[in-house]
Amino acid sequence: MTEGASKLEQVRIDKLEKIRALGLDPWGGRFDDRQTIADVASQAPEEPGTTTETVVRVAGRILGLRDKGRVVFIDLQDKTGRIQLFIGKKQVGEENWNIVGLLDLWDLVGAEGKLGRTKTGEASVFVESLTLLTKTIAHPPEKYHGAQDIEIRLRRRYLDMIQNPEVLARFESRAKIVRFIREFLGQREFVEVETPTMHSIAGGAAARPFVTHHNALDIELFMRIALELPLKRCLVGGVDRVYEIGRVWRNEGIDASHNPEFTMLELYEAYGDYETMMELTESLIVGAAEALGNGLKLPYGEREIDMTRPWRRATYDELLREKYGFGLDDTEQARAEAIKREIEVDGKHPDVIMDALFEEGVSDELVAPTFVIDYPASICPLTKRKAGNERVAERFELFINGMEVANAYTELNDPLLQEQLFSTQLEGQEEEDSMAKMDHDFIAALKHGMPPAGGLGIGIDRLVMLLTNSQTIRDVIIFPLLRPERGQGGKESSEEHAGDGEVLDDESD
């Protein structure tokens, strides 16, 4: 018995050796001119018990195998669908029939034959030639259930995609969305760039970074928490419309809408502002929804979200008043309300308390797409102040189904004010906080003149969640972060929860 192999695997390994004895490569090779199964199935005749003269070539994975003696039926699947292979000993000949006897579930095969329909009405390829493309050794898992469902789906996503075609379709939808975004921005003459993923100073957001070490330079570096500051340097350099779609990392909690590693779109447009960004955001997201071909009234859980334009615009102050009866300047009422809701207030700036109330009672209720505009300036250190009202910053956040999907500013390009705001924000912050060190090079860049601009950030994972009716971010990240498997370097622990309450491992959903 092969070392490390289970009994079921050993049976397959024995078959693999028999395949070699036939002079065949059990790992297959090139198989040209194959057609998608969906395309082939669509051409099948309508009348049961008929065969056409059309010869087709298909390839895929065996998901069903029924041996009827001198006839074998195989259910073959590729990413587009399934079709039945009808394999008769007389029709395929001795050499091909020897291969058939060595096949197992989940093997990969190619087949050529005439297209028809069986007497029972099943669209089928009546095989004349069979090619083994890959012999699988691992025995396929049973159709999973209960807690094991999460184990297999997240740790072995490839099994999830094989057994649940809708999962593969979801990741293909993600690819369509990203492709559309690139096409959309290209048509608007944005230039795509790639900026460093390791920074000597973690800037552009208030978040805790992952820390790494560069051995050759003997310096501490941070995995980037935002794309913002390098892209703004591009504006200074004359790239008037610039964007990046890239991975960012934040060493923080995990829940249904947060993963430590995620994908962001950030873009900047010289001579624009946050109004420019609102128009762009609305056009981009509606276009992405239309690219999937599902219309603009989208199901999300038990709700329907109407993405039809125009989207609502409401000020931060207006929404606070709708919910609580007081606005931005009513700091004492906000403090009292926060205490009543058991929100920490000691040592907190009044606007921080106000923002906690906004997150607690307002944002979750914004189901239809809503641009929340004009935030408190004190919590927006990279944003231009509103003309005639220094209390307010020209910033918006887009909420859909209670989830923040986009964040945008009229960018602050005054280097003296930017330096002052950085210094004010840094006071009293913990040393490990991402904003606890000032990016002096960014200030130097601003001093060389950054044009007035609008800037936008969109969480790609959250956007995909909304457009594909996915209830958790783990469903749209192909390999989400998990604790190591027990016995594979993971430690036994009674602690099941991480971050904001979402399980990090796979014991429940």
Coordinates of C-alpha atoms in Angstrom, one line a residue:
M1 CA 0.0 0.0 0.0
T2 CA 1.3 3.5 -0.9
E3 CA 2.5 5.3 2.2
G4 CA 0.0 7.8 3.5
A5 CA -2.8 6.6 1.2
S6 CA -6.2 5.7 2.6
K7 CA -7.9 2.4 1.4
L8 CA -10.1 4.4 -1.0
E9 CA -7.1 6.3 -2.4
Q10 CA -5.2 3.0 -2.8
V11 CA -7.9 1.6 -5.0
R12 CA -7.5 4.6 -7.2
I13 CA -3.7 4.4 -7.2
D14 CA -3.9 0.8 -8.3
K15 CA -6.1 1.9 -11.2
L16 CA -3.6 4.6 -12.0
E17 CA -0.9 1.9 -12.3
K18 CA -3.1 -0.1 -14.6
I19 CA -3.6 3.0 -16.8
R20 CA 0.2 3.3 -17.1
A21 CA 0.4 -0.4 -18.0
L22 CA -1.9 0.4 -21.0
G23 CA 0.7 2.9 -22.1
L24 CA -1.4 5.9 -21.2
D25 CA -0.5 9.0 -19.2
P26 CA -2.9 9.1 -16.2
W27 CA -2.4 12.9 -16.1
G28 CA -3.4 13.5 -19.6
G29 CA -2.5 16.4 -21.9
R30 CA -3.7 18.6 -24.6
F31 CA -7.3 18.3 -25.8
D32 CA -8.0 20.7 -28.6
D33 CA -11.2 22.0 -30.1
R34 CA -13.4 21.2 -27.1
Q35 CA -16.8 22.9 -26.9
T36 CA -18.5 24.1 -23.8
I37 CA -21.1 21.7 -22.4
A38 CA -23.8 24.4 -22.4
D39 CA -23.2 25.1 -26.1
V40 CA -23.3 21.4 -26.9
A41 CA -26.5 20.7 -24.9
S42 CA -28.3 23.6 -26.5
Q43 CA -27.8 22.0 -29.9
A44 CA -29.2 18.6 -28.9
P45 CA -32.3 17.4 -30.9
E46 CA -35.7 17.8 -29.2
E47 CA -37.0 14.4 -30.2
P48 CA -36.2 11.6 -27.7
G49 CA -34.3 8.6 -29.1
T50 CA -32.7 10.5 -31.9
T51 CA -29.1 11.0 -32.9
T52 CA -27.7 13.7 -35.2
E53 CA -24.7 13.6 -37.5
T54 CA -23.1 16.5 -35.5
V55 CA -19.8 15.4 -33.9
V56 CA -18.9 17.3 -30.8
R57 CA -15.9 17.3 -28.4
V58 CA -16.4 18.0 -24.7
A59 CA -14.2 17.8 -21.6
G60 CA -14.9 18.0 -17.9
R61 CA -15.2 16.2 -14.6
I62 CA -17.1 13.0 -13.9
L63 CA -19.8 13.7 -11.4
G64 CA -21.9 10.7 -12.1
L65 CA -21.0 7.2 -13.3
R66 CA -23.5 4.3 -13.8
D67 CA -22.3 1.0 -15.1
K68 CA -25.0 -1.0 -16.9
G69 CA -22.7 -3.8 -18.1
R70 CA -21.9 -3.2 -21.8
V71 CA -23.1 0.4 -21.5
V72 CA -21.8 3.1 -19.1
F73 CA -23.5 6.4 -18.5
I74 CA -21.3 9.3 -17.3
D75 CA -22.5 12.7 -16.1
L76 CA -19.8 15.2 -17.3
Q77 CA -19.6 18.7 -15.9
D78 CA -17.6 21.8 -16.9
K79 CA -18.1 25.3 -15.7
T80 CA -21.1 25.9 -18.0
G81 CA -23.2 22.9 -17.2
R82 CA -23.6 19.1 -17.4
I83 CA -24.3 16.6 -20.1
Q84 CA -24.5 12.8 -20.3
L85 CA -22.0 10.6 -22.0
F86 CA -23.4 7.4 -23.5
I87 CA -20.5 4.9 -23.8
G88 CA -21.2 1.5 -25.4
K89 CA -18.5 -1.1 -25.6
K90 CA -19.3 -1.8 -29.2
Q91 CA -19.2 1.9 -30.2
V92 CA -15.9 2.9 -28.5
G93 CA -13.8 -0.3 -29.1
E94 CA -11.7 -2.4 -26.9
E95 CA -8.9 0.2 -26.1
N96 CA -11.4 2.9 -25.0
W97 CA -13.5 0.4 -23.1
N98 CA -10.4 -0.6 -21.1
I99 CA -10.1 3.1 -20.0
V100 CA -13.8 3.2 -19.0
G101 CA -13.3 0.3 -16.6
L102 CA -10.6 2.3 -14.8
L103 CA -12.6 5.5 -14.3
D104 CA -13.9 6.9 -11.0
L105 CA -16.0 9.8 -9.9
W106 CA -14.2 13.2 -10.3
D107 CA -11.8 12.0 -12.9
L108 CA -11.3 14.4 -15.9
V109 CA -12.0 13.1 -19.3
G110 CA -12.5 14.3 -22.9
A111 CA -15.0 12.7 -25.2
E112 CA -15.9 12.9 -28.9
G113 CA -19.0 11.6 -30.5
K114 CA -22.4 12.3 -32.1
L115 CA -24.9 14.5 -30.3
G116 CA -28.3 13.1 -29.6
R117 CA -31.0 12.4 -27.0
T118 CA -31.7 9.1 -25.3
K119 CA -35.1 7.4 -25.3
T120 CA -35.7 8.9 -21.9
G121 CA -35.1 12.4 -23.3
E122 CA -31.6 13.0 -21.9
A123 CA -29.3 15.2 -24.0
S124 CA -26.2 13.0 -24.6
V125 CA -23.0 12.6 -26.4
F126 CA -22.8 9.1 -28.0
V127 CA -19.1 8.6 -27.4
E128 CA -16.9 7.2 -30.2
S129 CA -13.5 8.3 -28.7
L130 CA -12.6 8.7 -25.0
T131 CA -9.5 10.5 -23.6
L132 CA -8.4 10.3 -20.0
L133 CA -7.3 13.8 -19.0
T134 CA -6.6 13.4 -15.2
K135 CA -6.9 10.5 -12.8
T136 CA -8.0 11.7 -9.4
I137 CA -6.5 10.0 -6.3
A138 CA -8.6 11.6 -3.5
H139 CA -12.0 10.2 -3.0
P140 CA -14.6 13.0 -3.4
P141 CA -16.4 14.1 -0.2
E142 CA -20.0 13.3 0.4
K143 CA -22.4 16.1 -0.3
Y144 CA -21.7 18.1 2.9
H145 CA -24.1 19.0 5.6
G146 CA -24.2 20.8 9.0
A147 CA -20.9 22.1 10.4
Q148 CA -18.9 20.1 7.9
D149 CA -20.3 22.3 5.2
I150 CA -18.3 25.3 6.4
E151 CA -15.2 23.2 6.9
I152 CA -15.1 22.1 3.3
R153 CA -16.4 25.2 1.7
L154 CA -13.9 27.6 3.2
R155 CA -10.8 25.4 3.7
R156 CA -11.1 23.6 0.4
R157 CA -12.9 26.2 -1.8
Y158 CA -12.0 24.1 -4.9
L159 CA -14.4 21.4 -3.7
D160 CA -17.1 24.0 -3.1
M161 CA -16.8 25.2 -6.7
I162 CA -17.0 21.7 -8.1
Q163 CA -20.1 20.7 -6.1
N164 CA -21.9 24.0 -6.1
P165 CA -21.8 25.6 -9.6
E166 CA -23.3 28.8 -8.2
V167 CA -20.1 29.4 -6.2
L168 CA -18.0 29.3 -9.3
A169 CA -20.6 31.5 -11.0
R170 CA -20.2 34.1 -8.2
F171 CA -16.5 34.4 -8.7
E172 CA -17.0 34.7 -12.4
S173 CA -19.4 37.5 -11.7
R174 CA -16.7 39.1 -9.5
A175 CA -14.3 39.0 -12.5
K176 CA -17.0 40.6 -14.7
I177 CA -17.5 43.4 -12.2
V178 CA -13.7 44.2 -12.0
R179 CA -13.4 43.9 -15.8
F180 CA -16.2 46.4 -16.2
I181 CA -14.6 48.8 -13.7
R182 CA -11.4 48.8 -15.7
E183 CA -13.3 49.4 -19.0
F184 CA -15.4 52.1 -17.5
L185 CA -12.4 54.0 -16.1
G186 CA -10.4 53.5 -19.3
Q187 CA -13.2 55.1 -21.3
R188 CA -13.0 58.1 -18.9
E189 CA -9.2 58.3 -19.5
F190 CA -8.1 57.2 -16.1
V191 CA -4.6 55.7 -15.9
E192 CA -4.2 52.5 -13.9
V193 CA -1.0 52.3 -11.7
E194 CA 0.5 49.9 -9.2
T195 CA 1.8 51.4 -6.0
P196 CA 3.9 49.7 -3.3
T197 CA 2.2 47.3 -0.9
M198 CA 4.9 47.7 1.8
H199 CA 5.3 51.2 3.3
S200 CA 7.7 52.6 5.8
I201 CA 4.8 54.7 7.2
A202 CA 1.2 53.3 7.2
G203 CA -0.9 56.2 6.1
G204 CA -4.1 57.2 4.3
A205 CA -6.5 55.7 6.9
A206 CA -6.8 55.2 10.6
A207 CA -6.3 51.5 11.0
R208 CA -3.9 49.1 12.6
P209 CA -1.4 47.7 10.1
F210 CA 0.3 44.4 9.7
V211 CA 4.0 44.8 10.4
T212 CA 6.8 43.0 8.5
H213 CA 10.6 43.3 8.4
H214 CA 12.9 43.7 5.4
N215 CA 16.0 41.7 6.2
A216 CA 18.4 43.3 3.6
L217 CA 17.6 46.9 4.6
D218 CA 17.0 45.9 8.3
I219 CA 13.9 48.1 8.5
E220 CA 10.4 47.7 9.7
L221 CA 7.7 48.0 7.1
F222 CA 3.9 48.0 7.1
M223 CA 1.5 46.2 4.7
R224 CA -0.5 49.1 3.2
I225 CA -3.8 50.0 4.8
A226 CA -4.9 52.3 2.0
L227 CA -3.9 53.3 -1.6
E228 CA -4.5 57.0 -1.1
L229 CA -1.2 58.8 -0.5
P230 CA 0.9 57.3 -3.3
L231 CA -2.0 58.0 -5.8
K232 CA -2.1 61.6 -4.7
R233 CA 1.6 61.9 -5.3
C234 CA 0.7 60.8 -8.9
L235 CA -1.7 63.8 -9.1
V236 CA 1.2 66.1 -8.1
G237 CA 3.3 64.4 -10.8
G238 CA 0.7 65.3 -13.5
V239 CA -1.4 62.1 -13.8
D240 CA -4.7 64.0 -13.8
R241 CA -6.9 60.8 -13.6
V242 CA -5.4 57.9 -11.8
Y243 CA -6.6 54.7 -10.1
E244 CA -5.5 51.4 -8.6
I245 CA -7.4 48.2 -7.8
G246 CA -5.3 46.6 -5.2
R247 CA -5.1 44.5 -2.0
V248 CA -4.9 46.3 1.4
W249 CA -4.4 44.8 4.8
R250 CA -5.8 45.9 8.2
N251 CA -5.0 44.1 11.4
E252 CA -8.4 44.3 12.8
G253 CA -11.6 42.3 13.5
I254 CA -13.4 39.9 11.2
D255 CA -17.2 39.9 10.6
A256 CA -19.7 39.5 7.8
S257 CA -18.4 42.6 6.0
H258 CA -14.8 42.7 7.2
N259 CA -11.8 40.6 6.2
P260 CA -8.2 41.5 7.2
E261 CA -7.1 41.3 3.5
F262 CA -9.4 42.9 1.0
T263 CA -9.6 44.6 -2.4
M264 CA -10.0 48.4 -2.9
L265 CA -10.6 50.6 -5.8
E266 CA -9.2 54.1 -5.2
L267 CA -9.2 56.8 -7.9
Y268 CA -8.4 60.5 -8.1
E269 CA -9.6 63.1 -10.6
A270 CA -7.8 66.4 -10.9
Y271 CA -10.1 69.5 -11.1
G272 CA -13.0 67.5 -9.7
D273 CA -14.7 67.4 -6.2
Y274 CA -17.0 65.2 -4.2
E275 CA -19.9 66.1 -6.5
T276 CA -17.9 64.8 -9.4
M277 CA -17.2 61.6 -7.4
M278 CA -20.9 61.1 -6.7
E279 CA -21.8 61.1 -10.4
L280 CA -18.9 58.8 -11.2
T281 CA -19.8 56.4 -8.3
E282 CA -23.4 56.2 -9.4
S283 CA -22.6 55.6 -13.0
L284 CA -19.9 53.0 -12.2
I285 CA -22.0 50.9 -9.8
V286 CA -25.1 51.0 -11.9
G287 CA -23.0 50.0 -14.9
A288 CA -21.5 47.1 -13.0
A289 CA -24.9 45.9 -12.0
E290 CA -26.1 46.1 -15.6
A291 CA -23.0 44.2 -16.8
L292 CA -24.2 41.2 -14.8
G293 CA -27.5 41.3 -16.7
N294 CA -29.7 41.0 -13.6
G295 CA -31.5 44.4 -13.9
L296 CA -31.4 47.1 -11.3
K297 CA -33.9 45.7 -8.8
L298 CA -31.6 43.3 -7.0
P299 CA -32.5 40.7 -4.4
Y300 CA -30.4 40.8 -1.2
G301 CA -31.5 38.3 1.4
E302 CA -35.2 39.0 2.1
R303 CA -35.0 42.5 0.7
E304 CA -35.0 44.0 -2.8
I305 CA -32.6 46.9 -3.4
D306 CA -33.6 49.3 -6.2
M307 CA -30.4 50.6 -7.8
T308 CA -32.3 52.9 -10.2
R309 CA -30.9 56.4 -10.6
P310 CA -30.9 59.0 -9.2
W311 CA -29.8 58.0 -5.7
R312 CA -30.8 59.8 -2.6
R313 CA -28.4 62.5 -1.2
A314 CA -28.8 63.5 2.4
T315 CA -26.5 65.4 4.8
Y316 CA -25.0 63.8 7.8
D317 CA -26.8 66.4 10.0
E318 CA -30.1 65.8 8.3
L319 CA -30.0 62.1 8.9
L320 CA -29.0 62.6 12.6
R321 CA -32.0 64.9 13.0
E322 CA -34.3 62.4 11.4
K323 CA -33.2 59.6 13.8
Y324 CA -32.5 61.4 17.0
G325 CA -34.1 64.9 16.8
F326 CA -30.8 66.7 17.1
G327 CA -27.9 67.6 14.8
L328 CA -24.2 68.1 14.6
D329 CA -24.0 71.1 16.9
D330 CA -26.1 69.6 19.7
T331 CA -23.2 68.0 21.5
E332 CA -24.8 67.7 25.0
Q333 CA -27.9 65.9 23.6
A334 CA -25.6 63.6 21.7
R335 CA -23.6 62.8 24.8
A336 CA -26.7 62.1 26.8
E337 CA -28.1 59.8 24.0
A338 CA -24.8 58.0 23.8
I339 CA -24.8 57.3 27.5
K340 CA -28.3 56.0 27.3
R341 CA -27.2 53.6 24.5
E342 CA -24.1 52.6 26.6
I343 CA -21.7 54.1 24.1
E344 CA -18.3 55.1 25.7
V345 CA -18.0 58.9 26.0
D346 CA -15.2 59.6 28.5
G347 CA -12.3 61.3 26.8
K348 CA -14.0 61.3 23.4
H349 CA -14.3 64.3 21.1
P350 CA -18.0 65.3 20.6
D351 CA -17.8 64.5 16.9
V352 CA -16.4 61.0 17.7
I353 CA -19.5 60.5 20.0
M354 CA -21.7 61.8 17.2
D355 CA -20.2 59.4 14.7
A356 CA -20.7 56.5 17.1
L357 CA -24.4 57.5 17.3
F358 CA -24.6 57.7 13.5
E359 CA -23.1 54.1 13.1
E360 CA -25.4 52.8 15.9
G361 CA -28.7 54.2 14.7
V362 CA -28.5 55.7 11.2
S363 CA -26.3 53.8 8.8
D364 CA -28.0 50.4 9.3
E365 CA -31.3 51.9 8.2
L366 CA -30.0 53.2 4.9
V367 CA -31.2 50.3 2.6
A368 CA -31.7 52.1 -0.7
P369 CA -28.5 53.6 -2.1
T370 CA -27.9 56.8 -0.2
F371 CA -25.0 59.3 -0.4
V372 CA -24.4 60.7 3.1
I373 CA -22.7 64.0 2.5
D374 CA -21.0 66.7 4.6
Y375 CA -19.3 65.0 7.5
P376 CA -17.9 66.6 10.7
A377 CA -14.6 68.1 9.6
S378 CA -12.8 66.9 12.7
I379 CA -13.0 63.3 11.7
C380 CA -11.9 63.9 8.1
P381 CA -8.2 65.0 8.2
L382 CA -7.6 64.5 4.4
T383 CA -10.7 66.4 3.3
K384 CA -11.3 69.9 2.1
R385 CA -13.6 72.0 4.3
K386 CA -16.9 73.3 2.9
A387 CA -16.8 76.9 1.8
G388 CA -18.4 79.1 4.4
N389 CA -18.6 76.3 7.0
E390 CA -15.3 75.1 8.4
R391 CA -17.3 72.7 10.7
V392 CA -18.1 70.5 7.8
A393 CA -15.9 68.5 5.3
E394 CA -16.8 67.8 1.7
R395 CA -17.0 64.1 2.1
F396 CA -19.6 61.5 1.3
E397 CA -20.1 57.9 2.2
L398 CA -22.3 55.7 0.1
F399 CA -24.5 53.2 2.0
I400 CA -26.5 50.4 0.5
N401 CA -28.4 47.9 2.6
G402 CA -26.8 49.5 5.7
M403 CA -23.3 48.8 4.5
E404 CA -20.7 51.4 3.6
V405 CA -19.7 50.7 0.0
A406 CA -17.8 53.9 -1.0
N407 CA -16.1 56.8 0.6
A408 CA -15.1 60.0 -1.2
Y409 CA -13.7 63.5 -0.6
T410 CA -13.0 66.8 -2.1
E411 CA -9.3 66.3 -1.5
L412 CA -7.4 68.6 0.8
N413 CA -4.5 70.1 -1.2
D414 CA -3.4 72.8 1.3
P415 CA -0.1 71.5 2.6
L416 CA 0.0 73.9 5.6
L417 CA -3.5 72.9 6.8
Q418 CA -2.8 69.2 6.1
E419 CA 0.3 69.3 8.2
Q420 CA -1.6 71.0 11.0
L421 CA -4.4 68.5 10.8
F422 CA -2.0 65.6 10.9
S423 CA -0.3 67.0 14.0
T424 CA -3.7 67.6 15.7
Q425 CA -4.9 64.1 14.9
L426 CA -1.6 62.5 16.1
E427 CA -1.8 63.9 19.6
G428 CA -2.4 61.3 22.2
Q429 CA -2.6 58.3 19.8
E430 CA -0.9 55.0 20.6
E431 CA 2.5 54.5 19.0
E432 CA 1.3 51.4 17.0
D433 CA -1.7 53.3 15.6
S434 CA -1.3 53.8 11.8
M435 CA -1.7 57.6 12.1
A436 CA 0.9 58.0 14.9
K437 CA 3.7 58.9 12.5
M438 CA 3.4 61.8 10.0
D439 CA 4.2 61.2 6.4
H440 CA 6.5 64.1 5.8
D441 CA 7.2 63.1 2.2
F442 CA 3.5 63.4 1.5
I443 CA 3.5 66.9 2.9
A444 CA 6.5 67.8 0.8
A445 CA 4.7 66.5 -2.3
L446 CA 1.7 68.8 -1.5
K447 CA 4.0 71.7 -1.2
H448 CA 5.0 71.2 -4.8
G449 CA 1.3 71.7 -5.8
M450 CA -1.4 69.1 -6.0
P451 CA -4.4 70.2 -8.1
P452 CA -7.8 70.5 -6.6
A453 CA -9.3 67.0 -6.9
G454 CA -12.0 64.5 -6.1
G455 CA -11.1 61.2 -4.6
L456 CA -13.0 57.9 -4.3
G457 CA -12.6 54.6 -2.6
I458 CA -14.9 51.6 -3.2
G459 CA -14.6 48.3 -1.4
I460 CA -14.7 45.7 -4.2
D461 CA -15.6 42.8 -2.0
R462 CA -18.6 44.6 -0.5
L463 CA -19.7 45.8 -4.0
V464 CA -19.6 42.2 -5.2
M465 CA -21.5 41.0 -2.1
L466 CA -24.4 43.4 -3.0
L467 CA -24.4 42.6 -6.7
T468 CA -24.4 38.8 -6.2
N469 CA -26.7 38.6 -3.2
S470 CA -23.9 37.2 -1.0
Q471 CA -24.5 37.6 2.8
T472 CA -20.9 37.5 4.0
I473 CA -17.6 38.8 2.6
R474 CA -16.2 35.2 2.9
D475 CA -18.5 34.2 0.1
V476 CA -16.9 36.7 -2.4
I477 CA -13.2 36.2 -1.3
I478 CA -12.1 33.0 -3.0
F479 CA -9.8 32.0 -0.1
P480 CA -10.7 34.0 3.0
L481 CA -8.5 34.0 6.1
L482 CA -9.0 31.1 8.5
R483 CA -7.4 29.8 11.6
P484 CA -4.9 27.0 10.8
E485 CA -6.5 23.6 10.9
R486 CA -6.2 21.8 14.2
G487 CA -3.3 19.4 13.9
Q488 CA -1.8 21.6 11.1
G489 CA -0.2 24.2 13.3
G490 CA -3.4 25.5 14.8
K491 CA -3.8 25.5 18.5
E492 CA -6.7 24.1 20.4
S493 CA -8.8 26.8 21.9
S494 CA -12.2 27.3 23.4
E495 CA -12.3 30.8 21.9
E496 CA -14.3 30.6 18.8
H497 CA -14.9 34.2 18.0
A498 CA -12.5 36.8 16.5
G499 CA -12.8 40.5 16.0
D500 CA -16.4 41.8 15.9
G501 CA -18.1 38.5 16.5
E502 CA -17.7 36.5 13.3
V503 CA -16.0 33.1 13.7
L504 CA -12.6 33.2 12.2
D505 CA -12.4 29.4 11.7
D506 CA -15.0 27.1 10.2
E507 CA -17.1 25.8 13.1
S508 CA -20.2 27.9 12.5
D509 CA -21.5 30.4 10.0

